[in-house]
Coordinates of C-alpha atoms and ligand atoms in Angstrom, one line a residue:
M1 CA 84.1 167.9 115.7
K2 CA 85.1 166.0 113.4
L3 CA 84.2 162.3 112.8
S4 CA 87.9 161.2 113.3
E5 CA 88.5 163.1 117.0
L6 CA 85.2 161.5 118.1
E7 CA 86.4 158.1 116.9
K8 CA 89.4 158.9 118.7
L9 CA 87.2 159.2 122.1
D10 CA 85.6 156.0 121.9
S11 CA 88.5 154.1 121.1
Q12 CA 90.0 155.6 124.3
D13 CA 86.7 155.0 126.4
S14 CA 87.1 153.0 129.5
L15 CA 83.6 152.5 129.7
A16 CA 83.0 151.6 125.9
K17 CA 82.6 147.9 126.5
Y18 CA 79.6 148.5 128.3
K19 CA 77.6 149.3 125.6
E20 CA 77.4 145.8 124.6
E21 CA 75.9 144.8 127.8
F22 CA 72.5 147.0 126.9
L23 CA 69.7 145.7 124.3
L24 CA 69.3 148.5 122.1
P25 CA 67.5 148.1 118.8
E26 CA 69.6 148.3 115.5
N27 CA 70.2 152.1 114.1
T28 CA 69.1 153.7 117.6
I29 CA 70.5 156.9 119.1
Y30 CA 68.8 156.7 122.9
L31 CA 69.9 159.9 124.1
N32 CA 66.7 159.4 127.2
G33 CA 68.4 157.6 129.3
N34 CA 67.4 160.5 131.8
S35 CA 64.1 159.4 131.2
L36 CA 63.4 155.8 130.4
G37 CA 66.7 154.2 130.7
P38 CA 67.3 151.2 128.3
L39 CA 67.0 147.7 128.6
T40 CA 70.3 145.6 129.6
K41 CA 70.6 142.2 128.8
R42 CA 71.2 141.3 132.7
S43 CA 67.9 142.8 133.7
K44 CA 66.3 140.8 131.0
S45 CA 67.6 137.4 132.2
R46 CA 67.3 138.1 135.4
T47 CA 63.3 139.1 135.1
E48 CA 62.9 135.9 133.1
E49 CA 64.6 133.6 135.9
T50 CA 62.6 135.6 138.7
L51 CA 59.1 134.6 136.1
R52 CA 60.2 130.9 135.6
E53 CA 62.6 129.8 138.3
Q54 CA 61.9 131.3 141.3
W55 CA 58.1 132.7 141.1
G56 CA 57.0 129.3 138.8
N57 CA 59.1 127.1 140.6
D58 CA 59.6 127.9 143.6
L59 CA 56.8 129.7 144.7
I60 CA 56.5 131.4 147.9
G61 CA 59.3 129.6 148.7
S62 CA 60.8 132.2 147.0
W63 CA 60.9 134.7 149.6
N64 CA 63.4 132.7 151.9
K65 CA 65.1 130.8 149.1
H66 CA 66.2 133.6 146.7
G67 CA 65.8 136.7 149.3
W68 CA 63.1 138.4 147.8
I69 CA 62.2 139.4 151.3
D70 CA 65.6 140.8 152.0
L71 CA 66.0 142.6 148.4
P72 CA 64.6 146.0 149.3
L73 CA 67.7 146.4 151.8
T74 CA 70.0 144.3 149.2
V75 CA 69.2 146.7 146.4
G76 CA 69.6 149.6 149.2
N77 CA 73.1 148.4 149.8
K78 CA 74.0 148.6 146.2
L79 CA 72.9 151.8 145.4
A80 CA 74.8 153.1 148.6
P81 CA 77.7 153.7 147.1
L82 CA 76.6 155.6 143.8
I83 CA 75.5 158.3 146.6
G84 CA 78.5 157.8 148.8
A85 CA 76.2 156.1 151.9
K86 CA 77.7 153.9 154.0
Q87 CA 75.9 150.5 154.3
G88 CA 72.8 150.2 155.8
R89 CA 71.9 154.3 154.8
V90 CA 69.5 153.0 151.6
I91 CA 66.4 151.1 151.0
C92 CA 65.0 150.4 147.7
T93 CA 60.9 151.0 148.4
D94 CA 57.9 152.8 146.5
S95 CA 57.9 155.5 144.2
V96 CA 59.8 158.9 144.9
S97 CA 56.4 160.7 145.2
V98 CA 55.4 158.0 148.2
N99 CA 58.8 158.2 149.8
L100 CA 59.1 161.9 149.6
F101 CA 55.6 161.7 151.9
K102 CA 57.4 159.1 154.5
V103 CA 60.6 161.5 154.4
F104 CA 58.9 164.6 155.1
S105 CA 56.9 162.5 158.3
A106 CA 60.5 161.5 159.3
A107 CA 62.0 165.3 159.2
F108 CA 58.8 166.8 161.0
H109 CA 58.6 163.9 163.2
R110 CA 62.3 164.8 164.4
N111 CA 62.2 168.9 164.2
P112 CA 58.6 169.2 165.4
D113 CA 59.8 173.1 165.8
L114 CA 59.7 173.4 162.2
R115 CA 56.6 174.7 160.3
K116 CA 57.8 175.2 157.1
I117 CA 58.6 173.5 153.8
L118 CA 61.3 175.2 151.8
S119 CA 61.8 174.6 148.1
L120 CA 62.3 175.8 144.6
E121 CA 59.1 177.2 142.1
S122 CA 61.1 175.2 139.4
N123 CA 61.5 172.0 141.4
F124 CA 59.8 168.6 139.5
P125 CA 56.3 168.8 140.2
T126 CA 55.6 165.6 142.0
D127 CA 57.8 167.6 144.8
L128 CA 55.9 170.5 145.1
Y129 CA 52.5 168.0 144.8
I130 CA 53.6 166.1 147.9
A131 CA 54.6 169.3 149.7
D132 CA 51.3 170.8 149.4
G133 CA 49.3 167.7 150.1
F134 CA 51.3 166.9 153.4
A135 CA 50.7 170.6 154.7
E136 CA 47.2 170.2 154.3
L137 CA 46.9 166.9 155.5
L138 CA 48.7 168.7 158.9
Q139 CA 46.4 172.1 158.3
Y140 CA 46.2 172.5 162.4
Q141 CA 49.8 172.3 162.7
N142 CA 50.1 175.4 160.4
I143 CA 52.8 174.0 157.8
T144 CA 53.4 176.4 154.9
V145 CA 55.3 175.4 152.1
E146 CA 57.7 178.1 150.4
K147 CA 58.0 178.0 146.6
V148 CA 61.0 180.5 145.6
A149 CA 63.1 181.3 142.4
E150 CA 66.6 180.2 142.8
S151 CA 68.0 183.8 142.8
E152 CA 66.0 184.0 146.3
L153 CA 67.1 180.7 147.4
D154 CA 69.7 181.9 149.8
H155 CA 67.9 184.7 151.6
A156 CA 64.8 182.3 151.9
I157 CA 67.6 179.6 154.0
T158 CA 69.1 182.4 156.2
S159 CA 65.5 184.0 157.1
E160 CA 64.0 181.2 158.6
P161 CA 64.6 177.5 160.0
A162 CA 62.7 175.4 157.7
I163 CA 62.4 171.6 155.6
V164 CA 64.6 172.6 152.1
L165 CA 63.4 170.3 149.6
L166 CA 65.3 170.4 146.6
T167 CA 66.5 168.5 143.5
Q168 CA 69.8 169.1 142.4
V169 CA 69.4 168.5 138.6
D170 CA 66.6 170.5 137.3
F171 CA 64.7 168.4 135.0
R172 CA 64.2 171.1 132.7
S173 CA 67.5 172.9 132.3
G174 CA 70.0 170.2 133.5
A175 CA 71.4 172.8 135.9
A176 CA 72.9 171.6 138.8
L177 CA 72.6 172.7 142.4
D178 CA 75.5 172.5 144.7
I179 CA 74.8 170.1 147.5
A180 CA 77.6 170.5 149.7
A181 CA 77.3 174.1 150.0
I182 CA 73.7 174.4 150.3
T183 CA 73.2 171.8 152.8
E184 CA 76.3 173.3 154.8
L185 CA 74.4 176.7 154.8
A186 CA 71.2 175.0 155.6
H187 CA 72.4 173.3 158.8
K188 CA 74.0 176.9 159.5
H189 CA 70.2 178.3 159.8
N190 CA 68.9 175.3 161.7
C191 CA 67.6 174.1 158.6
V192 CA 67.1 170.1 157.6
V193 CA 67.7 169.1 154.0
I194 CA 65.5 166.7 151.5
W195 CA 68.0 166.2 148.1
D196 CA 65.9 164.5 145.1
L197 CA 68.5 162.6 143.4
S198 CA 66.4 161.7 140.8
H199 CA 68.3 163.1 137.5
S200 CA 71.7 162.5 139.4
I201 CA 72.3 159.0 140.6
G202 CA 74.1 157.0 138.1
V203 CA 76.0 160.1 136.6
M204 CA 77.1 162.6 139.3
D205 CA 79.8 162.1 141.6
L206 CA 77.9 162.2 144.9
K207 CA 79.1 162.0 148.6
L208 CA 76.4 162.6 150.9
D209 CA 77.6 161.1 154.1
N210 CA 80.6 163.2 153.8
W211 CA 78.5 166.1 152.8
N212 CA 76.1 165.8 155.9
V213 CA 72.9 165.4 153.9
D214 CA 70.2 164.9 156.3
Y215 CA 67.8 162.9 153.9
A216 CA 67.3 162.1 150.1
V217 CA 65.2 160.5 147.9
G218 CA 65.7 158.9 144.2
C219 CA 64.6 157.3 140.4
G220 CA 65.2 153.9 139.8
Y221 CA 64.1 154.3 135.9
K222 CA 66.2 156.8 134.7
Y223 CA 70.3 156.7 134.7
L224 CA 70.0 153.5 136.2
N225 CA 68.2 151.7 133.8
G226 CA 65.7 150.0 136.5
G227 CA 62.6 149.8 134.1
P228 CA 59.5 151.3 133.7
G229 CA 58.4 152.3 137.3
A230 CA 61.3 150.7 138.9
P231 CA 61.3 151.1 142.6
A232 CA 62.4 154.4 144.0
F233 CA 65.0 154.9 147.0
I234 CA 65.0 156.6 150.4
Y235 CA 68.5 157.6 152.0
I236 CA 68.6 159.0 155.4
G237 CA 71.7 160.2 156.7
N238 CA 73.8 161.5 159.9
D239 CA 72.2 160.1 163.1
N240 CA 68.6 160.4 162.0
L241 CA 67.7 156.9 161.4
A242 CA 68.1 156.3 165.4
D243 CA 64.6 156.4 166.6
A244 CA 63.3 157.6 163.1
K245 CA 59.6 157.5 162.7
Q246 CA 57.3 157.8 159.7
A247 CA 53.8 158.2 159.2
L248 CA 53.6 154.8 156.6
Q249 CA 54.6 152.4 159.0
G250 CA 53.5 149.0 157.3
W251 CA 54.0 145.6 158.1
M252 CA 57.4 145.3 156.1
G253 CA 58.7 148.3 157.7
H254 CA 57.7 145.9 161.5
K255 CA 60.7 144.6 163.5
A256 CA 59.0 141.1 163.1
P257 CA 56.1 141.2 160.5
F258 CA 55.5 137.6 160.8
E259 CA 54.7 138.0 164.4
F260 CA 51.7 139.7 163.3
S261 CA 51.1 141.7 166.3
T262 CA 48.8 144.3 167.0
N263 CA 51.2 146.8 167.7
Y264 CA 53.8 149.0 165.3
V265 CA 57.5 148.1 166.8
A266 CA 60.0 149.9 163.8
N267 CA 63.0 148.0 162.7
P268 CA 66.2 149.3 164.1
G269 CA 67.5 149.7 160.5
I270 CA 66.5 151.4 157.2
N271 CA 64.0 148.6 157.0
R272 CA 61.5 151.2 158.6
F273 CA 61.2 152.9 156.0
Q274 CA 59.4 150.5 153.6
S275 CA 55.9 149.8 154.1
G276 CA 54.3 147.1 151.7
T277 CA 55.3 144.2 150.2
P278 CA 57.9 144.7 147.6
P279 CA 57.0 144.2 144.0
I280 CA 60.0 141.5 143.4
L281 CA 59.7 141.5 139.4
S282 CA 60.5 145.4 139.3
M283 CA 63.2 145.2 142.2
A284 CA 64.9 142.4 140.2
A285 CA 65.5 144.2 137.3
L286 CA 66.9 147.2 139.1
D287 CA 68.9 145.0 140.9
A288 CA 70.7 143.2 138.2
A289 CA 70.8 146.5 136.3
L290 CA 73.2 147.4 139.4
D291 CA 75.4 145.1 138.9
L292 CA 77.1 146.9 135.9
F293 CA 77.9 149.9 138.6
A294 CA 79.7 147.6 140.7
E295 CA 83.3 148.3 139.5
L296 CA 82.3 151.4 138.8
G297 CA 83.1 154.6 140.5
T298 CA 81.0 157.8 140.3
Q299 CA 83.9 160.1 139.0
E300 CA 84.3 157.9 136.1
L301 CA 80.7 158.3 135.0
R302 CA 80.2 161.5 135.8
K303 CA 83.7 162.2 133.5
K304 CA 82.4 160.2 130.8
S305 CA 78.8 162.3 130.6
L306 CA 80.3 165.1 130.8
S307 CA 82.8 164.5 128.2
L308 CA 79.5 163.2 125.8
S309 CA 77.7 166.4 126.4
E310 CA 80.8 168.6 125.9
S311 CA 81.4 166.9 122.4
F312 CA 77.7 167.2 121.5
L313 CA 77.8 171.2 122.4
A314 CA 80.8 171.1 120.3
L315 CA 78.7 169.2 117.3
M316 CA 75.8 171.9 118.0
D317 CA 78.1 175.0 118.3
S318 CA 80.2 174.4 114.7
Q319 CA 77.5 174.2 112.6
E320 CA 74.7 177.4 111.6
T321 CA 72.0 175.0 111.1
F322 CA 71.4 174.5 114.6
S323 CA 71.5 178.3 115.5
E324 CA 68.0 178.2 116.2
L325 CA 68.0 175.9 119.1
K326 CA 68.8 177.8 121.7
L327 CA 71.2 176.8 124.4
A328 CA 68.6 176.2 128.0
S329 CA 71.1 174.6 130.2
P330 CA 74.7 175.9 131.6
R331 CA 77.1 176.1 129.2
N332 CA 79.9 175.3 132.2
P333 CA 79.9 172.0 132.4
Q334 CA 80.7 172.0 136.7
L335 CA 77.5 173.7 136.7
R336 CA 75.0 171.3 135.1
G337 CA 74.2 167.5 135.0
A338 CA 74.1 164.9 132.2
Q339 CA 71.9 166.6 130.1
L340 CA 71.8 169.4 127.9
S341 CA 68.5 171.3 126.7
F342 CA 67.9 173.5 124.2
S343 CA 64.8 175.5 123.5
H344 CA 62.7 176.1 120.1
P345 CA 59.3 176.7 119.3
E346 CA 58.8 173.4 117.2
A347 CA 60.9 171.7 119.7
Y348 CA 57.8 169.0 120.0
G349 CA 58.2 168.3 116.1
I350 CA 61.7 167.7 116.1
C351 CA 61.6 165.5 118.8
Q352 CA 59.1 163.6 116.9
S353 CA 60.8 163.7 114.1
L354 CA 64.2 162.5 115.3
Q355 CA 62.1 159.9 116.9
E356 CA 61.0 158.7 113.8
K357 CA 64.6 158.6 112.3
G358 CA 65.8 156.4 115.9
V359 CA 66.5 159.2 117.7
Y360 CA 65.6 159.5 121.1
T361 CA 65.5 162.7 122.7
D362 CA 62.1 163.9 124.7
F363 CA 60.3 167.5 124.9
R364 CA 59.4 169.4 128.1
N365 CA 56.7 172.1 128.1
P366 CA 56.4 174.5 127.1
D367 CA 59.5 174.3 124.5
V368 CA 62.5 172.3 125.7
L369 CA 64.1 169.4 123.7
R370 CA 66.1 167.8 126.2
F371 CA 69.1 165.3 125.6
G372 CA 70.7 163.1 127.9
F373 CA 74.2 161.6 128.1
S374 CA 74.4 158.4 129.8
P375 CA 77.5 157.1 130.3
L376 CA 76.9 153.1 130.0
F377 CA 75.5 152.8 126.3
L378 CA 76.5 155.8 124.4
S379 CA 79.4 156.0 121.9
F380 CA 80.8 159.6 120.5
V381 CA 80.3 158.2 117.4
D382 CA 76.8 158.3 118.2
L383 CA 76.8 162.0 118.8
Y384 CA 78.1 162.6 115.6
R385 CA 75.2 160.4 113.9
C386 CA 72.6 162.5 116.1
S387 CA 73.6 165.7 114.6
Q388 CA 73.7 164.5 111.2
I389 CA 70.4 163.2 111.6
L390 CA 69.1 166.6 113.4
A391 CA 70.7 168.8 110.7
E392 CA 68.6 166.7 108.0
I393 CA 65.7 167.8 110.0
M394 CA 66.3 171.6 110.5
L395 CA 66.8 171.8 107.1
D396 CA 64.2 170.2 105.3
K397 CA 61.9 170.9 108.3
S398 CA 60.0 167.6 108.7
Y399 CA 59.2 168.7 112.0
K400 CA 56.6 171.2 110.7
N401 CA 54.4 168.0 109.7
Q402 CA 50.8 168.5 110.8
K403 CA 51.2 164.8 112.4
F404 CA 53.0 166.5 114.9
A405 CA 50.4 169.2 115.9
Y406 CA 49.0 167.2 118.4
K407 CA 51.0 166.6 121.8
N408 CA 50.6 162.5 123.0
K409 CA 50.1 162.0 126.2
V410 CA 53.7 161.1 127.2
T411 CA 56.1 164.1 125.9
Ligands
LIG1 C1 61.3 161.4 138.0 C2 61.6 161.7 138.8 C3 60.6 161.9 140.2 C4 59.7 160.4 139.9 O1 58.7 160.5 140.8 P1 58.2 159.0 140.9 O2 57.0 159.0 142.4 O3 59.1 157.6 141.2 O4 57.3 158.8 139.5 C5 60.6 162.6 141.0 N1 61.4 163.9 141.4 C6 62.3 164.0 139.9 C7 63.1 165.1 141.1 C8 62.2 163.4 139.3 O5 62.8 163.8 138.0

């Protein structure tokens, strides 16, 4: 692809104006929004205001005066359109890991005959760890966790009713599962589905209500730019909210927390999926970042991110210099999320070399280099510059430098 073609794509890009909403350092090309979204101007000023004006001046009165107590639901309602959910079905709370535990407990409570959690062996490890921990805790109920290869998934779903736990977009390869089709198949075989949307929300065209998804969880700090450790969310679909019961029934999920009654009575709505006090500083940063998405449709976000990844793939395909980087993502754009992965024996060194030159990607064990295509702050010309810097590195082999021999804690 020529520079002029990419400049033309930028000039026609209806989302180009969003770039100025972000506070990225000069000469930085950030292809890591799939791991930690960058800071927005809105989150910065909102966090400062929350610290100084609200916490600083209005102190504890802020719980009422600034709506802190309602923030988990306020944010949940802003998340809802991004996943195709009605208002009142989404709550912002805790981490994905903790939320999975709550959702398992709700799903098993509602479907006491089910004895199995079915997932993929390639699923994000925290999902599998929480499933195993949950099953071990309930060992006397003989709950098993079955982890199968993707090629065996359909067969496993049709063989025995289970709680099917899947992540739509694979964090290693970027491959995307078909939520609508798998959910339909699962329901036909009396299974219940839990979808992890951590690598989906903000970049995929999601319609959870229409697809009859039972439960979903997802992340606030990736494509949503909510900040490091931003709180996650829970979606409760179909009629699963009525009488839903979850095990981490803390006071913030109580119908009237400030009555301080001895016995738990659940909030009638989605608030019952909260446990403890919400992290207001983090949640305010996410809340502000979400305002950027207010006027955007999920189709528009998906279209731009695919157009970015297709352009990048064209740049990679057109140069012999890149032949050692093997595409580890589906070539068909419809079968992947907003990410491209390439495998190379020295992927870690390449990632570190790129970062020294202002190009952010990340590395995943054992040999994967990931590029994330966030639609709101990347331009097409950014991709051109990235490909030039990557070409330099592949030619001068700076990735072989000894200083990259030992990996950092976070890769
Ligand atoms: C990032 C990610 C998580 C993160 O979980 P936390 O508990 O919020 O840290 C979970 N699942 C998937 C699929 C992810 O990509």
